[in-house]
PDB file of C-alpha atoms in Angstrom:
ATOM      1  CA  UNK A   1       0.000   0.000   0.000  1.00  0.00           C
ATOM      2  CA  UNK A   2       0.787   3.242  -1.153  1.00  0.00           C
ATOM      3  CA  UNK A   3       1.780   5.734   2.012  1.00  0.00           C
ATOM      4  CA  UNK A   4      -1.415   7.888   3.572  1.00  0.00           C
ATOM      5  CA  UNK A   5      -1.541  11.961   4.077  1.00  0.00           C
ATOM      6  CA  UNK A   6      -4.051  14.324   5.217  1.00  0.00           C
ATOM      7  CA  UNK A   7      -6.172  15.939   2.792  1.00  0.00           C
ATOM      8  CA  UNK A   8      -5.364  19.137   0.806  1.00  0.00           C
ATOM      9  CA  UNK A   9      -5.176  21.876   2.673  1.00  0.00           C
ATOM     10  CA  UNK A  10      -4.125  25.541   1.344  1.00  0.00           C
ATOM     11  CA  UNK A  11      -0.933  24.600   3.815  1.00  0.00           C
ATOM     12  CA  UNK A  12      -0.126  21.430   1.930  1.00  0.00           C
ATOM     13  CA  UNK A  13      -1.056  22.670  -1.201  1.00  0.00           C
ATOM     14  CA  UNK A  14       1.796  24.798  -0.703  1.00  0.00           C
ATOM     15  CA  UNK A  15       3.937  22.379   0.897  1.00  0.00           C
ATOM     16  CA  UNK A  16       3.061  19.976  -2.507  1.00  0.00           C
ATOM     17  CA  UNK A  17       4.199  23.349  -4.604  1.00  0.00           C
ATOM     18  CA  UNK A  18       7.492  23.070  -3.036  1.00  0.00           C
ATOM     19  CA  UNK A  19       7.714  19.348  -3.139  1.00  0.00           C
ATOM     20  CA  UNK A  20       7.566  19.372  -7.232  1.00  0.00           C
ATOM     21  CA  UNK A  21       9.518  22.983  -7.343  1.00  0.00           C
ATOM     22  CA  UNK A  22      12.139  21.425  -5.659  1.00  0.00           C
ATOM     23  CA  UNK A  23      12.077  18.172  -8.308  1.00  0.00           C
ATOM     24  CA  UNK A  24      11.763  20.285 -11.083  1.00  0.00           C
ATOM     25  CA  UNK A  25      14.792  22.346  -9.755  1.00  0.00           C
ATOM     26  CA  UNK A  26      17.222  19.227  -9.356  1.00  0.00           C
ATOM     27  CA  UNK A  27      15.344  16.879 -12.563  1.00  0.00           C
ATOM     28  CA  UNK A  28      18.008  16.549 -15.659  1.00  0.00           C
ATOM     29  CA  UNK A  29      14.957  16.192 -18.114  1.00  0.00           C
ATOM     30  CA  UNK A  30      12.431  18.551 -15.898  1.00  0.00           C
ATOM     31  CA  UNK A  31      10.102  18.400 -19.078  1.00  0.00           C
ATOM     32  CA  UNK A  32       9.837  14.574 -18.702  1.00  0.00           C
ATOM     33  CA  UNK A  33       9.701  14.247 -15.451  1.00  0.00           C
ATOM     34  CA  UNK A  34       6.562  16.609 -16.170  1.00  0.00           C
ATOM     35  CA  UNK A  35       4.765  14.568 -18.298  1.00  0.00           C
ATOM     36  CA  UNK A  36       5.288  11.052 -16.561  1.00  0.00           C
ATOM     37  CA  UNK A  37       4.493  12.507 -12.946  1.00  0.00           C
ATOM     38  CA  UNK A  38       0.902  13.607 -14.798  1.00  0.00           C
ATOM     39  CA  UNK A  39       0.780  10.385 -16.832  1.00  0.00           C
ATOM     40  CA  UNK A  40       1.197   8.024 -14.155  1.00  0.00           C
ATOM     41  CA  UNK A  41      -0.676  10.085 -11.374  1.00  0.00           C
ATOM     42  CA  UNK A  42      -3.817  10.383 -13.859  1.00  0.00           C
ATOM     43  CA  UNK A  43      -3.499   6.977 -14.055  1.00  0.00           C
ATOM     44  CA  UNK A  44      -3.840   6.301  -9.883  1.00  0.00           C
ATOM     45  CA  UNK A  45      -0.078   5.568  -9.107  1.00  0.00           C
ATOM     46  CA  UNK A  46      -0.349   5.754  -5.290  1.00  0.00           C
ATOM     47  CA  UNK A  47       3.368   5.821  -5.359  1.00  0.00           C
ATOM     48  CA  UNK A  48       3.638   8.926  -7.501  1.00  0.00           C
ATOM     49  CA  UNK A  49       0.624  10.445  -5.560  1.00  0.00           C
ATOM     50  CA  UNK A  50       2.756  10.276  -2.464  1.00  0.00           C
ATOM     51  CA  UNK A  51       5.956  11.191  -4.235  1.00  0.00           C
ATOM     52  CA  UNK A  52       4.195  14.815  -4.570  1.00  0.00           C
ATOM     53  CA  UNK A  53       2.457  15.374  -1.770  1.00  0.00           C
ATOM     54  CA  UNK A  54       5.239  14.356   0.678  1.00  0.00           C
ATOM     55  CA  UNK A  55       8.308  14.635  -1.306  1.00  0.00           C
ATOM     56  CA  UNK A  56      10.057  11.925  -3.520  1.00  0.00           C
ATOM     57  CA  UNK A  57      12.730  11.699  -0.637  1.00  0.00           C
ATOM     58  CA  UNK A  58      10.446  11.297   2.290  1.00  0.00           C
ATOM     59  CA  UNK A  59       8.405   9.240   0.055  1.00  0.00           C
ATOM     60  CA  UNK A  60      10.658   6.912  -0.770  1.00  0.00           C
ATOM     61  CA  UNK A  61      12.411   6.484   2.707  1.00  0.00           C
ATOM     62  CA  UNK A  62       9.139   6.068   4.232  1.00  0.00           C
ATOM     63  CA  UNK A  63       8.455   3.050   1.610  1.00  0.00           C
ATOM     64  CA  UNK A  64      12.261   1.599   2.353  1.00  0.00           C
ATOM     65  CA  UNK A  65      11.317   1.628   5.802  1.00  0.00           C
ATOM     66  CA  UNK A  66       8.641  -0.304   5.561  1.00  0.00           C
ATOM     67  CA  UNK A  67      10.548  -2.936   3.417  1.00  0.00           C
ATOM     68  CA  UNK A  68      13.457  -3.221   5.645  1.00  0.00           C
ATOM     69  CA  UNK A  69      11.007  -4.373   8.518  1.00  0.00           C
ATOM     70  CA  UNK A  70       9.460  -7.003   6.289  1.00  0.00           C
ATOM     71  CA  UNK A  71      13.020  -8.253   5.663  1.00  0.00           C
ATOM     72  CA  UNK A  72      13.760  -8.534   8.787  1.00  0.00           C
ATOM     73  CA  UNK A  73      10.553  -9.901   9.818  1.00  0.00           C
ATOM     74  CA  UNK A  74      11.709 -12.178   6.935  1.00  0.00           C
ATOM     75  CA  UNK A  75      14.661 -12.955   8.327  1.00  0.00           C
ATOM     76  CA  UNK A  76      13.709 -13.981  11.421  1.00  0.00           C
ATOM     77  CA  UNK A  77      10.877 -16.758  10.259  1.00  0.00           C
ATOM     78  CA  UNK A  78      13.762 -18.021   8.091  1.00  0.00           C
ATOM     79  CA  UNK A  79      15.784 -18.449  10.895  1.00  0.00           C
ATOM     80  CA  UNK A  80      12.972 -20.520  12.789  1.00  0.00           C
ATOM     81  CA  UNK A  81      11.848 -22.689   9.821  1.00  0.00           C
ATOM     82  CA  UNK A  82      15.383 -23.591   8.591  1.00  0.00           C
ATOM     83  CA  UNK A  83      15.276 -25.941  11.900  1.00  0.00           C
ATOM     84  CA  UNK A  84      11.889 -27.470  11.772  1.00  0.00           C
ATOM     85  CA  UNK A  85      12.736 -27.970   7.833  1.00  0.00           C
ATOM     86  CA  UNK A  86      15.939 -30.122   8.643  1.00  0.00           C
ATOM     87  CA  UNK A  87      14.615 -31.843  11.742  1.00  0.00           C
ATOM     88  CA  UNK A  88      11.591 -34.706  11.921  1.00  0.00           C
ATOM     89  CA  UNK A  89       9.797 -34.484  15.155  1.00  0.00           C
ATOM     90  CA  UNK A  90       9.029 -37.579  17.512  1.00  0.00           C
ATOM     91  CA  UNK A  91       6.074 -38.852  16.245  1.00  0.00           C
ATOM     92  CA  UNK A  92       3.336 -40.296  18.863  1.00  0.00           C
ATOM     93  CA  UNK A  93       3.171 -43.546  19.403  1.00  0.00           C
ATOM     94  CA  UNK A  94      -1.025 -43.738  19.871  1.00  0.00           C
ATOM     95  CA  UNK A  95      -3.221 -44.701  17.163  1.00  0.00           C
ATOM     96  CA  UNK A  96      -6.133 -42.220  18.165  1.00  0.00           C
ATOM     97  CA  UNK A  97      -7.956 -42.564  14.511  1.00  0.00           C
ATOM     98  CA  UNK A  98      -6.733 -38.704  14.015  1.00  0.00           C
ATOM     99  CA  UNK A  99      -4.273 -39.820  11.095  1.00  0.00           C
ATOM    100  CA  UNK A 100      -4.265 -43.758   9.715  1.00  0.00           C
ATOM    101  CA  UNK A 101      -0.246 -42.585   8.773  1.00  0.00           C
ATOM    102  CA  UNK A 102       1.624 -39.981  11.030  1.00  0.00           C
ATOM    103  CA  UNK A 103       4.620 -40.798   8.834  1.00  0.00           C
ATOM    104  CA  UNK A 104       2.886 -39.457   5.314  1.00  0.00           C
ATOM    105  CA  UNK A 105       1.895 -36.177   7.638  1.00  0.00           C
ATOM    106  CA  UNK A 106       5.628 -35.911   8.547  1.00  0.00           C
ATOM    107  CA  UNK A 107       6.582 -35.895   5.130  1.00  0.00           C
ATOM    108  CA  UNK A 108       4.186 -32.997   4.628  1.00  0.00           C
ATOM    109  CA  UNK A 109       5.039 -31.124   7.196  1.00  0.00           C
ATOM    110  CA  UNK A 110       8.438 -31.401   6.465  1.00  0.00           C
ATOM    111  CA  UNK A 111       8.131 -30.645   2.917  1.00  0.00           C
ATOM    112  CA  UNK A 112       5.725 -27.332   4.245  1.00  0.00           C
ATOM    113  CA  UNK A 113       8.344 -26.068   6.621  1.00  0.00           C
ATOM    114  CA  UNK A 114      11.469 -26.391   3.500  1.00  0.00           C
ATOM    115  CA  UNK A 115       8.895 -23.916   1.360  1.00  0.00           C
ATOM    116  CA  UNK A 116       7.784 -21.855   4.139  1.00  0.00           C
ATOM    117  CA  UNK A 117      12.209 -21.644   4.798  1.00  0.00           C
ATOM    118  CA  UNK A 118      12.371 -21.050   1.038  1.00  0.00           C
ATOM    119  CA  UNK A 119       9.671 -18.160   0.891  1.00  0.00           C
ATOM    120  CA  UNK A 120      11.541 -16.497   3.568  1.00  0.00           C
ATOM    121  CA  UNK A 121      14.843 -16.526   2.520  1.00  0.00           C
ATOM    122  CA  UNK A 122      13.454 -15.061  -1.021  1.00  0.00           C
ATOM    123  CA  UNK A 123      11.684 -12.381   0.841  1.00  0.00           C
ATOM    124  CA  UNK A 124      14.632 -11.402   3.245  1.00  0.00           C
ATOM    125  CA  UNK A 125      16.586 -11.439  -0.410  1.00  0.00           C
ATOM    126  CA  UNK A 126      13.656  -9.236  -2.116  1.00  0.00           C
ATOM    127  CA  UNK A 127      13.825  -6.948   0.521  1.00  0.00           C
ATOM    128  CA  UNK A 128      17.595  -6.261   0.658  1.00  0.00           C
ATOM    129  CA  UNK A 129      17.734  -6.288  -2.826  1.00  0.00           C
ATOM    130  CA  UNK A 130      15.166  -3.511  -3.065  1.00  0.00           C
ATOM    131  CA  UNK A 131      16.574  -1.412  -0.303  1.00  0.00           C
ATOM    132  CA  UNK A 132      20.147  -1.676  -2.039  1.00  0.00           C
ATOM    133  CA  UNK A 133      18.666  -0.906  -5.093  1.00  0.00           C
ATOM    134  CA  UNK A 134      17.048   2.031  -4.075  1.00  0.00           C
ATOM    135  CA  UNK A 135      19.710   3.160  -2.524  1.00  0.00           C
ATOM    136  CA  UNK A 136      22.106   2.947  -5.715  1.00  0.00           C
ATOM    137  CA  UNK A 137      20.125   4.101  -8.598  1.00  0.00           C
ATOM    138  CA  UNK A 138      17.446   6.428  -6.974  1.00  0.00           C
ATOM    139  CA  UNK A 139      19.949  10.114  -6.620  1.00  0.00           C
ATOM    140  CA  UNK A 140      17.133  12.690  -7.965  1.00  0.00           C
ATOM    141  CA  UNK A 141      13.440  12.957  -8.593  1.00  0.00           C
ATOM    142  CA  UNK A 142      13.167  11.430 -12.192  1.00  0.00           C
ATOM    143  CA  UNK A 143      15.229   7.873 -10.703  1.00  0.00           C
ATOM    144  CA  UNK A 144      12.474   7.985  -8.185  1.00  0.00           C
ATOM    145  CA  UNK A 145       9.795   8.311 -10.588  1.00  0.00           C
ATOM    146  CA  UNK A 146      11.425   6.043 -12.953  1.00  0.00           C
ATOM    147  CA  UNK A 147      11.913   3.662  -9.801  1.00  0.00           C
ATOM    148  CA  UNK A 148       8.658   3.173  -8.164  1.00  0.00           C
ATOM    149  CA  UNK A 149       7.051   2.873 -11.772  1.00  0.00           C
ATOM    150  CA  UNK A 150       9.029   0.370 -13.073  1.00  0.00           C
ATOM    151  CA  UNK A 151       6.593  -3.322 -12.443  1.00  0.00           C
ATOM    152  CA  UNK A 152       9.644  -5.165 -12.118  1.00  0.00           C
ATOM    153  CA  UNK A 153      11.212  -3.093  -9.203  1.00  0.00           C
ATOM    154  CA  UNK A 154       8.120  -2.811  -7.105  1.00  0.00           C
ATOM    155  CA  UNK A 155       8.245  -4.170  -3.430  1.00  0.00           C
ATOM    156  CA  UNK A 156       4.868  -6.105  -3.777  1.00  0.00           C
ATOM    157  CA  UNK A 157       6.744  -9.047  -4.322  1.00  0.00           C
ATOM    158  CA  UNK A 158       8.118  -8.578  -0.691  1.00  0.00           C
ATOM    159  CA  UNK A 159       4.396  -8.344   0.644  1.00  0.00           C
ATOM    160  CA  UNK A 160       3.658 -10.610  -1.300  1.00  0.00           C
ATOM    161  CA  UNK A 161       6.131 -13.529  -0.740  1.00  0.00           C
ATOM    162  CA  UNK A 162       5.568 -12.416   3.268  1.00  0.00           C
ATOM    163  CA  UNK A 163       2.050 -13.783   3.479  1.00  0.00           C
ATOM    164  CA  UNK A 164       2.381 -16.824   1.600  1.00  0.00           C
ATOM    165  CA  UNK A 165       5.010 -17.689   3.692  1.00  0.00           C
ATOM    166  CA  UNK A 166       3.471 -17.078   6.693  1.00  0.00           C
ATOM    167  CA  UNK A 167       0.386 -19.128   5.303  1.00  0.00           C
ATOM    168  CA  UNK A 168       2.574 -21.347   4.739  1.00  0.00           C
ATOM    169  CA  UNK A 169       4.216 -21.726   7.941  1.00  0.00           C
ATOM    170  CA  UNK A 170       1.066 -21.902  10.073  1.00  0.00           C
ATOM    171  CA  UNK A 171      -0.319 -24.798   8.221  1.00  0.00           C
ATOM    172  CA  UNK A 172       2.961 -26.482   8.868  1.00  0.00           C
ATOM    173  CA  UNK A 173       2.572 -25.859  12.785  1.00  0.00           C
ATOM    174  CA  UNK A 174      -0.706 -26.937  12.320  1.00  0.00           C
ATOM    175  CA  UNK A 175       0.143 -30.092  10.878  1.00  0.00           C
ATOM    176  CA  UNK A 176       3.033 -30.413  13.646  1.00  0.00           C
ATOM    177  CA  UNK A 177       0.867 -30.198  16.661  1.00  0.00           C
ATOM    178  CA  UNK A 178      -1.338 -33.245  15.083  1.00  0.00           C
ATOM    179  CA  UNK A 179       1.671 -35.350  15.592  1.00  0.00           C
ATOM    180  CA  UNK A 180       3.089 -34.625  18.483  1.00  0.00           C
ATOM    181  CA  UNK A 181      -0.332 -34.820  20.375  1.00  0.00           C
ATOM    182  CA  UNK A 182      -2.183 -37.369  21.243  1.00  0.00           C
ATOM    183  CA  UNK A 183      -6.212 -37.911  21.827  1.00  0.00           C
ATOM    184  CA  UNK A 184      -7.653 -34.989  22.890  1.00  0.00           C
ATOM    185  CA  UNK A 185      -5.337 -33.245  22.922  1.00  0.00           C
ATOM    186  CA  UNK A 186      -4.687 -34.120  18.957  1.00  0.00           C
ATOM    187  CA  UNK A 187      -8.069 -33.041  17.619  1.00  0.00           C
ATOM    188  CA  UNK A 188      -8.150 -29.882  19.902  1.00  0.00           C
ATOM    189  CA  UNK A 189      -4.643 -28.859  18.148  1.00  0.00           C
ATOM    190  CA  UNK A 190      -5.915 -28.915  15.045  1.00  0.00           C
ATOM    191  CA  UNK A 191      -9.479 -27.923  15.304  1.00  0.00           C
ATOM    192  CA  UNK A 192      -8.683 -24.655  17.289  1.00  0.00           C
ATOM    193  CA  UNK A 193      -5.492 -24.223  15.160  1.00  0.00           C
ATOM    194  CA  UNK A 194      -7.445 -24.128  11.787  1.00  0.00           C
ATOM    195  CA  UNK A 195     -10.332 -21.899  13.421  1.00  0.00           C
ATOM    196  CA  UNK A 196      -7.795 -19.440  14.304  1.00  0.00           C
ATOM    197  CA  UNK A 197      -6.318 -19.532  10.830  1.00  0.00           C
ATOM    198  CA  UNK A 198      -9.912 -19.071   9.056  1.00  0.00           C
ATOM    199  CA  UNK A 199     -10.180 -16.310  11.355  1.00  0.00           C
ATOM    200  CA  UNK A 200      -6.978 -14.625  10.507  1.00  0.00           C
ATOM    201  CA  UNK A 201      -7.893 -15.251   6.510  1.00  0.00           C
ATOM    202  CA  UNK A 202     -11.035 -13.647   7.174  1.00  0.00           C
ATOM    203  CA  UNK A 203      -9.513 -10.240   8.962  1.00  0.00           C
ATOM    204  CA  UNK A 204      -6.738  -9.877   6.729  1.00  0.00           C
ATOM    205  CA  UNK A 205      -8.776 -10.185   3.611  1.00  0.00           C
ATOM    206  CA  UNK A 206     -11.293  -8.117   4.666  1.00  0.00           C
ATOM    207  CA  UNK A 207      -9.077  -5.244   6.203  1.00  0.00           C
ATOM    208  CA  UNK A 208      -6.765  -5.679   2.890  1.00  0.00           C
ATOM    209  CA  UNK A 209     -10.425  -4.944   1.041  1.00  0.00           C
ATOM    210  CA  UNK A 210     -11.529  -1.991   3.502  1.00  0.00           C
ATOM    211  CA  UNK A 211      -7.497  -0.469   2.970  1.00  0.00           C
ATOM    212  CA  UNK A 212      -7.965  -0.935  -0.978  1.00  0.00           C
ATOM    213  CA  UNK A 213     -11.457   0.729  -1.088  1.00  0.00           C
ATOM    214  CA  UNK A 214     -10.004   3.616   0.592  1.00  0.00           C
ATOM    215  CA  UNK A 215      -6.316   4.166  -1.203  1.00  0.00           C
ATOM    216  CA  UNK A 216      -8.656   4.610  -4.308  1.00  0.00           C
ATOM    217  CA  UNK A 217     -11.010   7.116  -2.849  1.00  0.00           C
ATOM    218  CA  UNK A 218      -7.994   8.856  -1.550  1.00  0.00           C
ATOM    219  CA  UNK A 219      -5.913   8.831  -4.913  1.00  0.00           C
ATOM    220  CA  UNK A 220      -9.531   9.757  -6.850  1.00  0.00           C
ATOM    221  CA  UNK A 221      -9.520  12.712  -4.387  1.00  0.00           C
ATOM    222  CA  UNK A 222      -5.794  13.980  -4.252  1.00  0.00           C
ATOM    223  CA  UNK A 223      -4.979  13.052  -8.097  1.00  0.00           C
ATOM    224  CA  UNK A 224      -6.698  16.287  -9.525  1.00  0.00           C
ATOM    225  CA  UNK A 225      -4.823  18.587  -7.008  1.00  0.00           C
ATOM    226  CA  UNK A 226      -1.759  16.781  -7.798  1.00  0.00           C
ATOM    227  CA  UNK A 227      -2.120  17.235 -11.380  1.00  0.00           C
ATOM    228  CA  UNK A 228      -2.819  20.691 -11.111  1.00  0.00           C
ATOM    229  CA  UNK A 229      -0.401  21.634  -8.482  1.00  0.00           C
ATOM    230  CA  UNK A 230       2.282  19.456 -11.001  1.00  0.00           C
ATOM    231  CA  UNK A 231       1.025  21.734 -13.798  1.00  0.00           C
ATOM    232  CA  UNK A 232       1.036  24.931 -12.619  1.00  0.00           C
ATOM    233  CA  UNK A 233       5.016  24.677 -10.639  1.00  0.00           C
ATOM    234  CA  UNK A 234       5.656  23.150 -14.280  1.00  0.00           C
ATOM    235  CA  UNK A 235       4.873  26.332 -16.070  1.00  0.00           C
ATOM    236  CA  UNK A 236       6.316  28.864 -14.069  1.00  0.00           C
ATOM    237  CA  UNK A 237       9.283  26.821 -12.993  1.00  0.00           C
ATOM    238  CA  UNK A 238      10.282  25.750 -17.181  1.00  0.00           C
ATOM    239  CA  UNK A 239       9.591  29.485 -17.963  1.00  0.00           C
ATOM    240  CA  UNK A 240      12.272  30.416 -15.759  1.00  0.00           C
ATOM    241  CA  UNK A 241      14.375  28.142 -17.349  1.00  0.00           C
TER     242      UNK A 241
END
């Protein structure tokens, strides 16, 4: 998701103003920067949205901040699955009817926690990858334009590869505490395990709905004062020049 600001006021109108002056100002091609700041904002880029109403700097570091902590979030559920991946638990002896074969479950369990170890490691990668690259090749406001526009540079795919992982993961534990346990204890593992991942599905699909709904009612509303504020800096700022 694309970072959230207040609404325009005439203070942040003018604080927008000096956002793009200041891009204009420091752009090599301030003409073309001009034209893909309008084409991509008209078009509902959050990410360029946010690039002129807080500042392609600000923007930007506000965005790598928020990828470093899913990398090291990543980082740290690598570290935790890379055990359980190379490691078969002590199965339970009982035959409570839960599974006819706790072997075949260990093998899928231990096949979940490799891919869960796998999705992390590729997001902890993703994410340092990102940073670093945003680090190297973003220096003035047309690399961050260029940058957060570019499909094959955007962080999604640390979001992204973050919740499967995680999805992952939890089935994996779920799977775990079915062989471990015994009885009762076995079927109340998995039975309040699951509800509490159908519960979590539920909230974060809903809540990633709700946020969706309203980043496009907020870019619908800010895009036109972008534009304009874009627009008018452009022509007295290239006059100048």
């Amino acid at each position: 998701p694309a970072i959230q600001t207040k609404s325009e006021g005439p203070g942040h109108m003018q604080v927008m103003r000096e956002n793009v002056a200041n891009m204009l100002q420091s752009s090599d091609e301030p003409e073309a920067l001009v034209k893909s700041l309008v084409k991509h904002i008209e078009n509902g880029n959050p990410h360029c949205v946010a690039i002129v109403r807080l500042g392609w700097i600000e923007s930007l570091e506000a965005r790598r901040g928020i990828v470093t902590n899913m990398g090291i979030v990543s980082a740290l559920i690598a570290s935790m699955c890379l055990p359980m991946a190379l490691a078969r638990l002590e199965l339970a002896d009982d035959d409570d009817g839960m599974f006819e074969d706790r072997e075949q479950v260990m093998e899928v369990y231990l096949v979940l926690c490799q891919v869960a170890s796998s999705l992390a490691l590729a997001a902890t990668i993703f994410s340092l990858v990102w940073v670093n690259y945003s680090l190297i090749f973003v220096l003035d406001a047309d690399d961050a334009v260029w940058f957060v526009t570019n499909p094959f540079l955007s962080s999604n795919i640390v979001d992204i590869t973050l919740v499967v992982c995680m999805v992952v993961l939890y089935v994996a534990l779920l799977l775990g505490s079915t062989l471990i346990c015994t009885g009762a204890a076995s079927y109340a593992a998995f039975i309040i395990s699951l509800v509490i991942l159908a519960w979590m599905a539920i909230w974060y699909l809903t809540a990633l709905g709700v946020t969706k709904v309203y980043e496009k009612q907020s870019i619908a509303r800010s895009s036109k004062a972008c534009v304009s504020v874009v627009r008018e800096v452009a022509s007295s700022v290239l006059k100048k020049g």
